Short mmCIF file of C-alpha atoms in Angstrom, two decimals:
data_model
loop_
_atom_site.label_atom_id
_atom_site.label_comp_id
_atom_site.label_asym_id
_atom_site.label_seq_id
_atom_site.Cartn_x
_atom_site.Cartn_y
_atom_site.Cartn_z
CA UNK D 61 0.00 0.00 0.00
CA UNK D 62 1.35 3.42 -0.94
CA UNK D 63 1.44 5.87 1.94
CA UNK D 64 -0.71 8.95 1.33
CA UNK D 65 1.96 11.18 2.79
CA UNK D 66 5.55 10.22 3.23
CA UNK D 67 7.76 12.61 5.15
CA UNK D 68 11.53 12.26 5.02
CA UNK D 69 14.10 14.03 7.16
CA UNK D 70 12.41 17.39 7.51
CA UNK D 71 14.63 20.11 8.89
CA UNK D 72 13.72 23.72 9.47
CA UNK D 73 15.77 26.20 11.45
CA UNK D 74 15.17 29.82 12.27
CA UNK D 75 18.69 31.22 12.06
CA UNK D 76 20.79 29.27 14.53
CA UNK D 77 17.72 28.02 16.36
CA UNK D 78 16.17 24.72 15.40
CA UNK D 79 12.46 24.74 14.47
CA UNK D 80 12.22 21.02 13.89
CA UNK D 81 14.73 18.47 12.69
CA UNK D 82 15.08 14.83 11.60
CA UNK D 83 11.35 14.26 11.33
CA UNK D 84 10.16 11.44 9.14
CA UNK D 85 7.04 9.27 9.02
CA UNK D 86 4.53 7.61 6.71
CA UNK D 87 0.83 8.33 6.85
CA UNK D 88 -1.49 5.78 5.24
CA UNK D 89 -4.94 6.48 3.78
CA UNK D 90 -7.59 6.69 6.48
CA UNK D 91 -5.05 7.08 9.23
CA UNK D 92 -5.07 9.87 11.82
CA UNK D 93 -1.75 10.93 13.24
CA UNK D 94 -1.41 13.03 16.38
CA UNK D 95 1.55 15.26 17.15
CA UNK D 96 1.85 16.32 20.77
CA UNK D 97 4.44 18.29 22.67
CA UNK D 98 4.86 21.39 24.77
CA UNK D 99 4.76 24.94 23.42
CA UNK D 100 7.83 25.67 21.33
CA UNK D 101 8.54 22.02 20.62
CA UNK D 102 8.24 22.53 16.87
CA UNK D 103 4.78 21.03 16.32
CA UNK D 104 3.35 23.95 14.41
CA UNK D 105 6.59 24.51 12.48
CA UNK D 106 6.41 20.90 11.36
CA UNK D 107 2.75 21.15 10.40
CA UNK D 108 3.33 24.34 8.42
CA UNK D 109 6.26 22.72 6.62
CA UNK D 110 4.09 19.75 5.67
CA UNK D 111 1.19 21.93 4.51
CA UNK D 112 3.43 24.13 2.38
CA UNK D 113 3.03 27.30 4.45
CA UNK D 114 6.72 27.23 5.35
CA UNK D 115 9.50 25.86 3.22
CA UNK D 116 11.77 23.52 5.16
CA UNK D 117 15.55 23.79 4.73
CA UNK D 118 15.78 20.18 3.61
CA UNK D 119 13.73 17.03 3.46
CA UNK D 120 10.93 15.59 1.36
CA UNK D 121 7.17 15.68 1.69
CA UNK D 122 5.87 13.11 -0.76
CA UNK D 123 2.12 13.16 -1.36
CA UNK D 124 0.26 10.52 -3.31
CA UNK D 125 -1.56 12.76 -5.81
CA UNK D 126 -4.70 11.57 -7.57
CA UNK D 127 -3.36 12.07 -11.07
CA UNK D 128 0.42 11.61 -11.01
CA UNK D 129 0.97 9.29 -8.04
CA UNK D 130 3.56 10.09 -5.35
CA UNK D 131 5.20 13.51 -5.80
CA UNK D 132 7.40 15.69 -3.64
CA UNK D 133 5.26 18.71 -2.79
CA UNK D 134 8.30 20.80 -1.91
CA UNK D 135 9.66 20.67 -5.45
CA UNK D 136 6.23 21.16 -7.04
CA UNK D 137 5.52 24.48 -8.70
CA UNK D 138 3.60 26.96 -6.60
CA UNK D 139 0.37 26.81 -8.65
CA UNK D 140 0.30 23.01 -8.26
CA UNK D 141 0.90 23.26 -4.52
CA UNK D 142 -1.80 25.88 -4.08
CA UNK D 143 -4.17 23.77 -6.16
CA UNK D 144 -3.51 20.86 -3.79
CA UNK D 145 -4.22 23.23 -0.91
CA UNK D 146 -7.65 23.94 -2.39
CA UNK D 147 -8.61 20.42 -3.36
CA UNK D 148 -6.95 17.42 -1.73
CA UNK D 149 -5.66 19.21 1.33
CA UNK D 150 -7.42 21.11 4.05
CA UNK D 151 -6.00 23.17 6.88
CA UNK D 152 -7.95 23.86 10.07
CA UNK D 153 -6.46 26.74 12.03
CA UNK D 154 -6.55 27.02 15.79
CA UNK D 155 -8.18 30.43 15.53
CA UNK D 156 -11.17 30.32 13.17
CA UNK D 157 -10.46 33.95 12.28
CA UNK D 158 -7.34 32.78 10.45
CA UNK D 159 -9.26 30.25 8.40
CA UNK D 160 -12.51 32.10 7.70
CA UNK D 161 -13.38 35.26 5.84
CA UNK D 162 -15.06 37.18 8.61
CA UNK D 163 -16.82 39.65 6.31
CA UNK D 164 -18.34 36.97 4.09
CA UNK D 165 -21.50 35.01 5.02
CA UNK D 166 -21.32 31.41 6.22
CA UNK D 167 -22.59 30.17 2.85
CA UNK D 168 -19.97 32.21 1.00
CA UNK D 169 -17.27 30.84 3.26
CA UNK D 170 -18.25 27.27 2.53
CA UNK D 171 -18.75 28.00 -1.17
CA UNK D 172 -15.40 29.70 -1.66
CA UNK D 173 -13.45 26.50 -2.17
CA UNK D 174 -16.07 25.24 -4.62
CA UNK D 175 -15.86 28.47 -6.61
CA UNK D 176 -12.06 28.33 -6.43
CA UNK D 177 -12.12 25.01 -8.26
CA UNK D 178 -14.54 26.27 -10.87
CA UNK D 179 -18.13 25.87 -9.59
CA UNK D 180 -20.20 28.52 -11.38
CA UNK D 181 -23.78 27.50 -10.60
CA UNK D 182 -25.23 29.51 -7.71
CA UNK D 183 -27.99 27.02 -6.88
CA UNK D 184 -25.59 24.07 -6.68
CA UNK D 185 -23.10 26.00 -4.54
CA UNK D 186 -25.90 27.06 -2.24
CA UNK D 187 -27.17 23.49 -1.93
CA UNK D 188 -23.83 22.01 -0.98
CA UNK D 189 -23.22 24.88 1.47
CA UNK D 190 -26.56 24.12 3.14
CA UNK D 191 -25.75 20.42 3.18
CA UNK D 192 -22.38 21.02 4.82
CA UNK D 193 -23.71 23.43 7.41
CA UNK D 194 -26.15 20.68 8.38
CA UNK D 195 -23.35 18.16 8.67
CA UNK D 196 -21.48 20.37 11.14
CA UNK D 197 -24.69 21.06 13.06
CA UNK D 198 -25.22 24.67 12.04
CA UNK D 199 -28.88 25.52 11.40
CA UNK D 200 -29.70 26.16 7.74
CA UNK D 201 -31.24 29.55 8.53
CA UNK D 202 -27.82 30.83 9.63
CA UNK D 203 -26.43 30.43 6.11
CA UNK D 204 -26.51 34.16 5.37
CA UNK D 205 -25.09 35.27 8.72
CA UNK D 206 -21.53 36.47 9.00
CA UNK D 207 -19.14 34.34 11.10
CA UNK D 208 -18.89 37.33 13.44
CA UNK D 209 -22.40 36.53 14.64
CA UNK D 210 -21.36 32.94 15.49
CA UNK D 211 -20.05 31.59 18.78
CA UNK D 212 -16.48 30.29 18.97
CA UNK D 213 -17.58 26.68 18.64
CA UNK D 214 -19.79 27.45 15.64
CA UNK D 215 -16.98 29.38 13.97
CA UNK D 216 -14.71 26.37 14.39
CA UNK D 217 -17.37 24.05 12.96
CA UNK D 218 -17.90 26.44 10.06
CA UNK D 219 -14.18 26.39 9.39
CA UNK D 220 -14.27 22.61 9.27
CA UNK D 221 -17.22 22.64 6.85
CA UNK D 222 -15.45 25.16 4.64
CA UNK D 223 -12.40 22.90 4.51
CA UNK D 224 -14.13 19.60 3.91
CA UNK D 225 -16.57 20.77 1.21
CA UNK D 226 -14.25 19.84 -1.67
CA UNK D 227 -13.75 16.33 -0.26
CA UNK D 228 -10.07 16.53 0.66
CA UNK D 229 -8.07 13.40 1.40
CA UNK D 230 -5.68 14.91 3.93
CA UNK D 231 -6.56 17.37 6.67
CA UNK D 232 -4.02 19.32 8.70
CA UNK D 233 -5.36 20.51 12.03
CA UNK D 234 -3.53 22.93 14.29
CA UNK D 235 -5.05 22.72 17.78
CA UNK D 236 -8.60 22.43 16.43
CA UNK D 237 -10.12 22.51 19.90
CA UNK D 238 -7.89 25.16 21.47
CA UNK D 239 -9.74 28.06 23.05
CA UNK D 240 -13.08 26.25 23.32
CA UNK D 241 -14.73 25.29 26.60
CA UNK D 242 -14.82 21.59 27.46
CA UNK D 243 -18.43 20.81 26.56
CA UNK D 244 -18.09 22.50 23.17
CA UNK D 245 -14.77 20.74 22.76
CA UNK D 246 -16.41 17.40 23.39
CA UNK D 247 -19.08 18.03 20.75
CA UNK D 248 -16.52 19.22 18.24
CA UNK D 249 -14.40 16.13 18.84
CA UNK D 250 -17.43 13.93 18.40
CA UNK D 251 -18.21 15.66 15.14
CA UNK D 252 -14.64 15.44 13.89
CA UNK D 253 -14.41 11.76 14.77
CA UNK D 254 -17.64 11.10 12.90
CA UNK D 255 -16.50 13.02 9.79
CA UNK D 256 -13.06 11.44 9.74
CA UNK D 257 -14.49 7.93 9.95
CA UNK D 258 -17.35 8.59 7.54
CA UNK D 259 -15.24 10.23 4.83
CA UNK D 260 -12.20 8.02 5.39
CA UNK D 261 -10.01 11.08 5.83
CA UNK D 262 -6.38 11.01 6.74
CA UNK D 263 -5.46 13.70 9.21
CA UNK D 264 -2.51 15.15 11.03
CA UNK D 265 -3.55 16.77 14.28
CA UNK D 266 -1.24 19.01 16.25
CA UNK D 267 -2.32 19.54 19.83
CA UNK D 268 -1.10 19.74 23.37
CA UNK D 269 -4.30 18.13 24.63
CA UNK D 270 -3.74 14.41 25.21
CA UNK D 271 -7.47 13.74 25.42
CA UNK D 272 -7.87 14.94 21.83
CA UNK D 273 -5.31 12.52 20.47
CA UNK D 274 -6.62 9.69 22.63
CA UNK D 275 -10.01 10.18 21.01
CA UNK D 276 -9.02 10.90 17.42
CA UNK D 277 -5.54 9.66 16.63
CA UNK D 278 -4.47 6.16 15.61
CA UNK D 279 -0.81 6.98 15.95
CA UNK D 280 1.10 9.49 17.99
CA UNK D 281 4.37 11.39 17.74
CA UNK D 282 5.77 13.15 20.78
CA UNK D 283 8.00 16.15 20.06
CA UNK D 284 10.42 18.01 22.25
CA UNK D 285 12.91 20.73 21.26
CA UNK D 286 12.24 20.18 17.58
CA UNK D 287 12.83 16.42 17.64
CA UNK D 288 10.54 13.43 17.74
CA UNK D 289 11.31 11.69 21.02
CA UNK D 290 8.72 8.93 20.84
CA UNK D 291 6.32 7.54 18.27
CA UNK D 292 3.89 4.65 18.17
CA UNK D 293 0.26 3.63 18.49
CA UNK D 294 -1.66 6.16 20.55
CA UNK D 295 -2.77 3.84 23.30
CA UNK D 296 0.66 2.29 23.49
CA UNK D 297 2.43 5.62 23.87
CA UNK D 298 -0.05 7.04 26.35
CA UNK D 299 -0.41 3.90 28.50
CA UNK D 300 3.21 2.87 28.48
CA UNK D 301 5.34 5.98 27.87
CA UNK D 302 9.03 5.17 27.43
CA UNK D 303 10.74 8.52 27.06
CA UNK D 304 11.20 10.70 30.13
CA UNK D 305 9.43 13.62 28.54
CA UNK D 306 6.42 11.53 27.48
CA UNK D 307 6.16 10.21 31.01
CA UNK D 308 6.18 13.77 32.31
CA UNK D 309 3.55 14.79 29.77
CA UNK D 310 1.24 11.89 30.59
CA UNK D 311 1.59 12.38 34.34
CA UNK D 312 0.92 16.11 34.07
CA UNK D 313 -2.68 15.62 32.93
CA UNK D 314 -5.05 16.65 35.71
CA UNK D 315 -7.52 14.02 36.79
CA UNK D 316 -10.96 15.19 37.79
CA UNK M 273 2.24 78.27 -22.61
CA UNK M 274 6.03 78.58 -22.81
CA UNK M 275 6.24 77.94 -19.07
CA UNK M 276 5.19 74.32 -19.53
CA UNK M 277 6.50 71.46 -21.58
CA UNK M 278 3.84 70.25 -24.04
CA UNK M 279 1.03 68.61 -22.03
CA UNK M 280 2.51 69.55 -18.66
CA UNK M 281 4.68 66.44 -18.03
CA UNK M 282 8.37 66.40 -18.96
CA UNK M 283 9.42 64.16 -21.81
CA UNK M 284 11.15 61.57 -19.61
CA UNK M 285 8.00 61.12 -17.56
CA UNK M 286 5.88 60.74 -20.67
CA UNK M 287 8.35 58.18 -21.97
CA UNK M 288 8.04 56.22 -18.73
CA UNK M 289 4.25 56.32 -18.91
CA UNK M 290 4.25 55.28 -22.57
CA UNK M 291 6.39 52.26 -21.69
CA UNK M 292 3.85 51.29 -19.04
CA UNK M 293 1.01 51.77 -21.56
CA UNK M 294 2.78 49.59 -24.14
CA UNK M 295 3.27 46.87 -21.58
CA UNK M 296 -0.37 47.17 -20.57
CA UNK M 297 -1.47 46.83 -24.19
CA UNK M 298 0.79 43.81 -24.61
CA UNK M 299 -0.77 42.09 -21.57
CA UNK M 300 -4.47 43.03 -21.69
CA UNK M 301 -5.95 43.59 -18.24
CA UNK M 302 -2.64 43.34 -16.38
CA UNK M 303 -1.97 46.16 -13.93
CA UNK M 304 1.40 47.70 -14.80
CA UNK M 305 3.02 49.69 -11.98
CA UNK M 306 4.32 53.11 -12.96
CA UNK M 307 5.93 56.02 -11.13
CA UNK M 308 2.88 58.26 -10.85
CA UNK M 309 3.75 61.96 -10.57
CA UNK M 310 2.21 64.65 -8.40
CA UNK M 311 -0.30 66.49 -10.53
CA UNK M 312 -1.75 69.94 -9.87
CA UNK M 313 -5.06 68.44 -8.72
CA UNK M 314 -6.06 66.25 -5.80
CA UNK M 315 -6.02 62.46 -5.90
CA UNK M 316 -9.46 61.25 -6.86
CA UNK M 317 -9.84 63.97 -9.49
CA UNK M 318 -8.30 61.92 -12.24
CA UNK M 319 -4.55 62.25 -11.70
CA UNK M 320 -3.99 58.84 -13.31
CA UNK M 321 -6.18 59.57 -16.31
CA UNK M 322 -4.54 62.97 -16.82
CA UNK M 323 -1.07 61.44 -16.86
CA UNK M 324 -2.12 58.80 -19.38
CA UNK M 325 -3.81 61.46 -21.55
CA UNK M 326 -0.72 63.68 -21.33
CA UNK M 327 1.46 60.81 -22.51
CA UNK M 328 -0.89 60.07 -25.44
CA UNK M 329 -1.57 63.59 -26.68
CA UNK M 330 0.08 65.02 -29.78
CA UNK M 331 -0.36 68.64 -30.92
CA UNK M 332 -2.73 67.45 -33.69
CA UNK M 333 -5.06 65.66 -31.27
CA UNK M 334 -8.57 66.76 -30.44
CA UNK M 335 -9.49 66.16 -26.81
CA UNK M 336 -12.85 65.47 -25.21
CA UNK M 337 -13.28 65.13 -21.46
CA UNK M 338 -16.39 63.69 -19.82
CA UNK M 339 -17.37 63.15 -16.23
CA UNK M 340 -20.33 60.79 -15.64
CA UNK M 341 -21.01 61.17 -19.35
CA UNK M 342 -21.31 64.97 -19.19
CA UNK M 343 -18.98 67.52 -20.80
CA UNK M 344 -19.98 70.38 -18.51
CA UNK M 345 -19.35 69.08 -14.99
CA UNK M 346 -16.58 70.44 -12.76
CA UNK M 347 -14.13 67.61 -13.25
CA UNK M 348 -14.54 67.57 -17.02
CA UNK M 349 -14.31 71.35 -17.37
CA UNK M 350 -11.19 71.67 -15.23
CA UNK M 351 -9.30 68.88 -16.97
CA UNK M 352 -10.28 70.21 -20.40
CA UNK M 353 -9.00 73.67 -19.40
CA UNK M 354 -5.86 72.12 -18.00
CA UNK M 355 -4.96 70.61 -21.37
CA UNK M 356 -6.07 73.70 -23.28
CA UNK M 357 -3.52 75.69 -21.28
CA UNK M 358 -0.67 73.21 -20.97
CA UNK M 359 -0.89 71.47 -24.34
CA UNK M 360 -2.76 73.99 -26.45
CA UNK M 361 -4.64 71.16 -28.18
CA UNK M 362 -8.04 71.63 -29.68
CA UNK M 363 -10.93 70.43 -27.55
CA UNK M 364 -14.38 69.31 -28.50
CA UNK M 365 -17.57 68.04 -26.98
CA UNK M 366 -18.41 65.87 -29.98
CA UNK M 367 -17.59 62.20 -29.46
CA UNK M 368 -17.03 61.48 -33.15
CA UNK M 369 -14.65 64.41 -33.62
CA UNK M 370 -12.38 63.61 -30.68
CA UNK M 371 -9.21 61.54 -31.04
CA UNK M 372 -8.53 61.25 -27.31
CA UNK M 373 -11.41 61.01 -24.83
CA UNK M 374 -10.72 61.11 -21.13
CA UNK M 375 -13.61 59.74 -19.13
CA UNK M 376 -14.75 59.26 -15.60
CA UNK M 377 -17.45 56.62 -14.94
CA UNK M 378 -18.91 56.31 -18.46
CA UNK M 379 -18.28 55.05 -21.98
CA UNK M 380 -19.82 57.34 -24.63
CA UNK M 381 -23.01 56.00 -26.21
CA UNK M 382 -21.69 56.51 -29.73
CA UNK M 383 -19.43 53.58 -30.72
CA UNK M 384 -15.75 54.56 -30.89
CA UNK M 385 -13.61 53.95 -33.96
CA UNK M 386 -10.11 52.58 -34.45
CA UNK M 387 -8.70 56.12 -34.49
CA UNK M 388 -9.87 56.98 -31.00
CA UNK M 389 -8.36 56.42 -27.57
CA UNK M 390 -10.52 56.21 -24.46
CA UNK M 391 -8.70 57.06 -21.21
CA UNK M 392 -10.37 56.07 -17.95
CA UNK M 393 -9.78 57.60 -14.53
CA UNK M 394 -9.50 54.76 -12.05
CA UNK M 395 -9.81 55.16 -8.28
CA UNK M 396 -9.01 51.56 -7.23
CA UNK M 397 -7.56 49.32 -9.94
CA UNK M 398 -7.54 46.11 -7.89
CA UNK M 399 -10.83 44.20 -8.33
CA UNK M 400 -9.97 41.89 -5.42
CA UNK M 401 -9.11 44.69 -3.02
CA UNK M 402 -12.17 44.60 -0.77
CA UNK M 403 -12.07 40.82 -0.52
CA UNK M 404 -8.35 40.36 0.01
CA UNK M 405 -6.59 43.34 1.58
CA UNK M 406 -3.03 42.04 1.09
CA UNK M 407 -1.40 43.36 -2.08
CA UNK M 408 1.18 40.52 -2.01
CA UNK M 409 -1.67 38.02 -2.01
CA UNK M 410 -3.75 39.68 -4.75
CA UNK M 411 -0.71 39.85 -7.03
CA UNK M 412 -0.14 36.16 -6.46
CA UNK M 413 -3.81 35.48 -7.19
CA UNK M 414 -3.55 37.36 -10.49
CA UNK M 415 -0.33 35.58 -11.36
CA UNK M 416 -1.79 32.14 -10.66
CA UNK M 417 -5.23 32.98 -12.08
CA UNK M 418 -6.97 32.18 -8.79
CA UNK M 419 -10.17 34.13 -9.26
CA UNK M 420 -12.62 32.06 -7.21
CA UNK M 421 -12.80 34.88 -4.70
CA UNK M 422 -14.33 37.23 -7.26
CA UNK M 423 -17.31 34.90 -7.47
CA UNK M 424 -17.61 34.91 -3.68
CA UNK M 425 -18.46 38.60 -3.99
CA UNK M 426 -21.16 37.87 -6.56
CA UNK M 427 -22.41 34.96 -4.41
CA UNK M 428 -22.78 37.35 -1.48
CA UNK M 429 -24.74 39.72 -3.69
CA UNK M 430 -27.23 37.04 -4.69
CA UNK M 431 -27.59 35.61 -1.19
CA UNK M 432 -28.37 39.07 0.20
CA UNK M 433 -30.38 40.66 -2.62
CA UNK M 434 -31.63 37.75 -4.67
CA UNK M 435 -29.76 38.95 -7.76
CA UNK M 436 -26.31 40.31 -8.60
CA UNK M 437 -26.68 43.79 -7.14
CA UNK M 438 -23.24 45.06 -8.17
CA UNK M 439 -24.22 47.78 -10.62
CA UNK M 440 -20.94 49.57 -11.28
CA UNK M 441 -17.27 48.56 -11.31
CA UNK M 442 -18.55 45.16 -12.37
CA UNK M 443 -15.59 42.76 -12.68
CA UNK M 444 -14.66 41.51 -16.14
CA UNK M 445 -12.28 38.90 -17.48
CA UNK M 446 -10.10 40.20 -20.28
CA UNK M 447 -9.09 37.91 -23.15
CA UNK M 448 -9.72 34.86 -20.95
CA UNK M 449 -6.91 35.69 -18.57
CA UNK M 450 -6.85 38.69 -16.20
CA UNK M 451 -9.80 39.73 -14.07
CA UNK M 452 -10.02 43.50 -14.24
CA UNK M 453 -11.87 46.33 -12.55
CA UNK M 454 -13.38 48.39 -15.38
CA UNK M 455 -13.32 51.50 -13.10
CA UNK M 456 -16.69 52.62 -11.75
CA UNK M 457 -18.56 52.57 -15.06
CA UNK M 458 -22.15 51.29 -14.81
CA UNK M 459 -22.48 47.64 -15.78
CA UNK M 460 -24.67 48.89 -18.64
CA UNK M 461 -21.38 49.93 -20.29
CA UNK M 462 -19.60 46.60 -19.78
CA UNK M 463 -20.63 45.07 -23.13
CA UNK M 464 -19.32 48.19 -24.91
CA UNK M 465 -15.79 47.40 -23.76
CA UNK M 466 -15.39 45.07 -26.74
CA UNK M 467 -14.81 48.01 -29.05
CA UNK M 468 -12.71 49.26 -31.92
CA UNK M 469 -10.99 51.98 -29.90
CA UNK M 470 -8.01 51.57 -27.59
CA UNK M 471 -8.91 51.73 -23.90
CA UNK M 472 -6.35 52.87 -21.34
CA UNK M 473 -6.84 52.96 -17.58
CA UNK M 474 -4.82 55.18 -15.27
CA UNK M 475 -4.85 55.06 -11.46
CA UNK M 476 -2.73 57.90 -10.11
CA UNK M 477 -2.78 57.31 -6.39
CA UNK M 478 -2.47 53.53 -6.78
CA UNK M 479 0.22 53.97 -9.48
CA UNK M 480 -1.17 51.46 -11.94
CA UNK M 481 -1.86 51.55 -15.67
CA UNK M 482 -3.75 48.87 -17.58
CA UNK M 483 -5.26 48.58 -21.02
CA UNK M 484 -7.67 46.81 -23.32
CA UNK M 485 -6.47 46.73 -26.93
CA UNK M 486 -9.07 47.12 -29.71
CA UNK M 487 -11.35 44.15 -30.38
CA UNK M 488 -10.32 42.31 -27.21
CA UNK M 489 -12.69 39.80 -25.64
CA UNK M 490 -14.13 41.23 -22.40
CA UNK M 491 -16.47 38.96 -20.43
CA UNK M 492 -18.44 40.07 -17.39
CA UNK M 493 -18.29 37.48 -14.61
CA UNK M 494 -21.54 35.76 -13.61
CA UNK M 495 -23.15 32.50 -12.53
CA UNK M 496 -24.74 30.00 -14.89
CA UNK M 497 -28.11 30.42 -13.17
CA UNK M 498 -27.69 34.19 -12.64
CA UNK M 499 -26.33 35.49 -15.94
CA UNK M 500 -24.88 38.97 -16.37
CA UNK M 501 -27.40 41.63 -17.32
CA UNK M 502 -26.55 45.13 -18.52
CA UNK M 503 -29.16 47.08 -16.59
CA UNK M 504 -30.40 50.66 -16.87
CA UNK M 505 -33.36 52.69 -15.63
CA UNK M 506 -36.48 51.42 -17.36
CA UNK M 507 -37.44 54.69 -19.10
CA UNK M 508 -36.79 56.58 -22.27
CA UNK M 509 -34.84 59.85 -22.01
CA UNK M 510 -37.16 62.73 -21.12
CA UNK M 511 -35.27 65.16 -23.35
CA UNK M 512 -34.40 63.20 -26.50
CA UNK M 513 -36.62 60.13 -26.16
CA UNK M 514 -33.76 57.64 -26.57
CA UNK M 515 -34.70 54.22 -25.20
CA UNK M 516 -31.29 52.60 -25.39
CA UNK M 517 -29.02 55.05 -23.57
CA UNK M 518 -27.86 55.09 -19.96
CA UNK M 519 -29.99 57.49 -17.90
CA UNK M 520 -29.47 59.78 -14.93
CA UNK M 521 -32.37 60.31 -12.58
CA UNK M 522 -32.84 64.00 -11.78
CA UNK M 523 -35.05 65.14 -8.90
CA UNK M 524 -36.95 68.19 -10.09
CA UNK M 525 -38.97 69.26 -7.03
CA UNK M 526 -39.66 68.18 -3.46
CA UNK M 527 -43.01 66.57 -4.32
CA UNK M 528 -41.64 63.43 -5.93
CA UNK M 529 -41.13 64.95 -9.36
CA UNK M 530 -38.28 63.45 -11.35
CA UNK M 531 -37.00 63.11 -14.84
CA UNK M 532 -34.68 60.72 -16.60
CA UNK M 533 -32.10 62.15 -18.96
CA UNK M 534 -29.22 60.68 -20.94
CA UNK M 535 -26.04 60.81 -18.90
CA UNK M 536 -24.11 61.26 -22.17
CA UNK M 537 -24.81 64.96 -22.85
CA UNK M 538 -23.28 64.98 -26.33
CA UNK M 539 -25.38 61.99 -27.40
CA UNK M 540 -28.54 63.64 -26.03
CA UNK M 541 -27.82 67.02 -27.64
CA UNK M 542 -27.04 65.33 -30.94
CA UNK M 543 -30.36 63.53 -30.93
CA UNK M 544 -32.25 66.70 -30.03
CA UNK M 545 -30.54 68.53 -32.90
CA UNK M 546 -31.72 65.76 -35.18
CA UNK M 547 -35.30 66.44 -34.08
CA UNK M 548 -35.88 63.69 -31.54
CA UNK M 549 -37.98 64.80 -28.59
CA UNK M 550 -38.72 63.25 -25.20
CA UNK M 551 -41.64 63.53 -22.80
CA UNK M 552 -40.69 66.85 -21.15
CA UNK M 553 -39.33 68.44 -24.30
CA UNK M 554 -42.31 68.00 -26.58
CA UNK M 555 -43.74 71.56 -26.63
CA UNK M 556 -40.54 72.99 -28.09
CA UNK M 557 -40.66 70.50 -30.94
CA UNK M 558 -43.16 72.54 -32.90
#
């Protein structure tokens, strides 16, 4: 089986400081990978390198494209990479303001990716926007409201709908539940888990919340100071942490 | 007259502007940056258009200046005087006699010929500006032909008003490549942009020049189920009776009285000279 995403020896430094280094893994179709670690451990740098927002200093990010098979996205031309970003890839930001157009209605936000890949029929765009708002549990009568009028949890759900509308195969998520209260978090996680399973998505989720990866991720990578210190099946890593830092991380979770 | 170089600008500046114009003509719809000069008028009064006109004018040219279609409004009068003094060229109000026409917000009703140049004054040349504030990003979007966002604006129009309510500065795609802001002309004028004359656009404050060469394909953006429609007020002109010209609505009293007149004053006057009469002009016909 060809991996959907194959990452080899990614290195990114900011001047003399290391962002992330020596990272490599394979992600197979339908698999969800979690990346955990403390602030400043290079999680977001890594994610941005993979998603093409940052260019790493060396390494390969090989994506199994629909048309041409496995290709290194770092050596792709920019139009091709941006096209991937609109079709087969999705990126969910921690802050929905970064991922949404705040001055455009919810329907327009969901429809933007469709129009970006050439949809030119208003009725069809409107129908799939309505359909997707329903799937992320936003009432259909809110379709013409601006995201400003939405709560934080709704904004995050809207962002997810906007990203999944073109049927991507790989979703990058940067702390998708950060900044939400626990009950809203729980609903969002439920929703995400349902969508990921139903659509057979592959996902890479960056978070510092171990509960999120326990719920969503099949596999886990633990990062510290820009390096991967431990990797394995989620339950295995969380129940039997080997590295000192992972042990610290697992034992730091507050029990209610 | 001897105090100024011909047409106000020095020759090096005109050369620079002509180079930008040539590049604009070579790449229809592409916004060419140029080093816009300070002009003796405020930004927003047509500094870009004036610079383009100055670079195009020759002593043999005949200039016409219109503002919202009219030859006698402040902007038109002051720019016409400006070129009378600094270039000493002949001016006219007749569309068919002019070789260079500088315009703000209208295209003349009378079709232009291959010997005429139409110069537009442009306030904001970037059609994506109000959707994407970053200039770096909009340039990239133009370069990579990523114009989905333009349809988001039209989508918003339909979702809010039930139809495409954008009635001026309606975005067009030029020769199948660049999406362009046609300056704030009414969308009634959009179909006229496929014309025989050369069209030049100058934005002084934003320092951009772009162009549509003669007989270039200009398509107004729309949706399959909400096609583009060149709309106008549903009346004939009250002075000349024309049913196919773009109209201004004029309030005539404070009791709801109003009249519709051609915004193109030369077109309207020409028709009246030829004996056409509208609703409010009938008694003088005899």
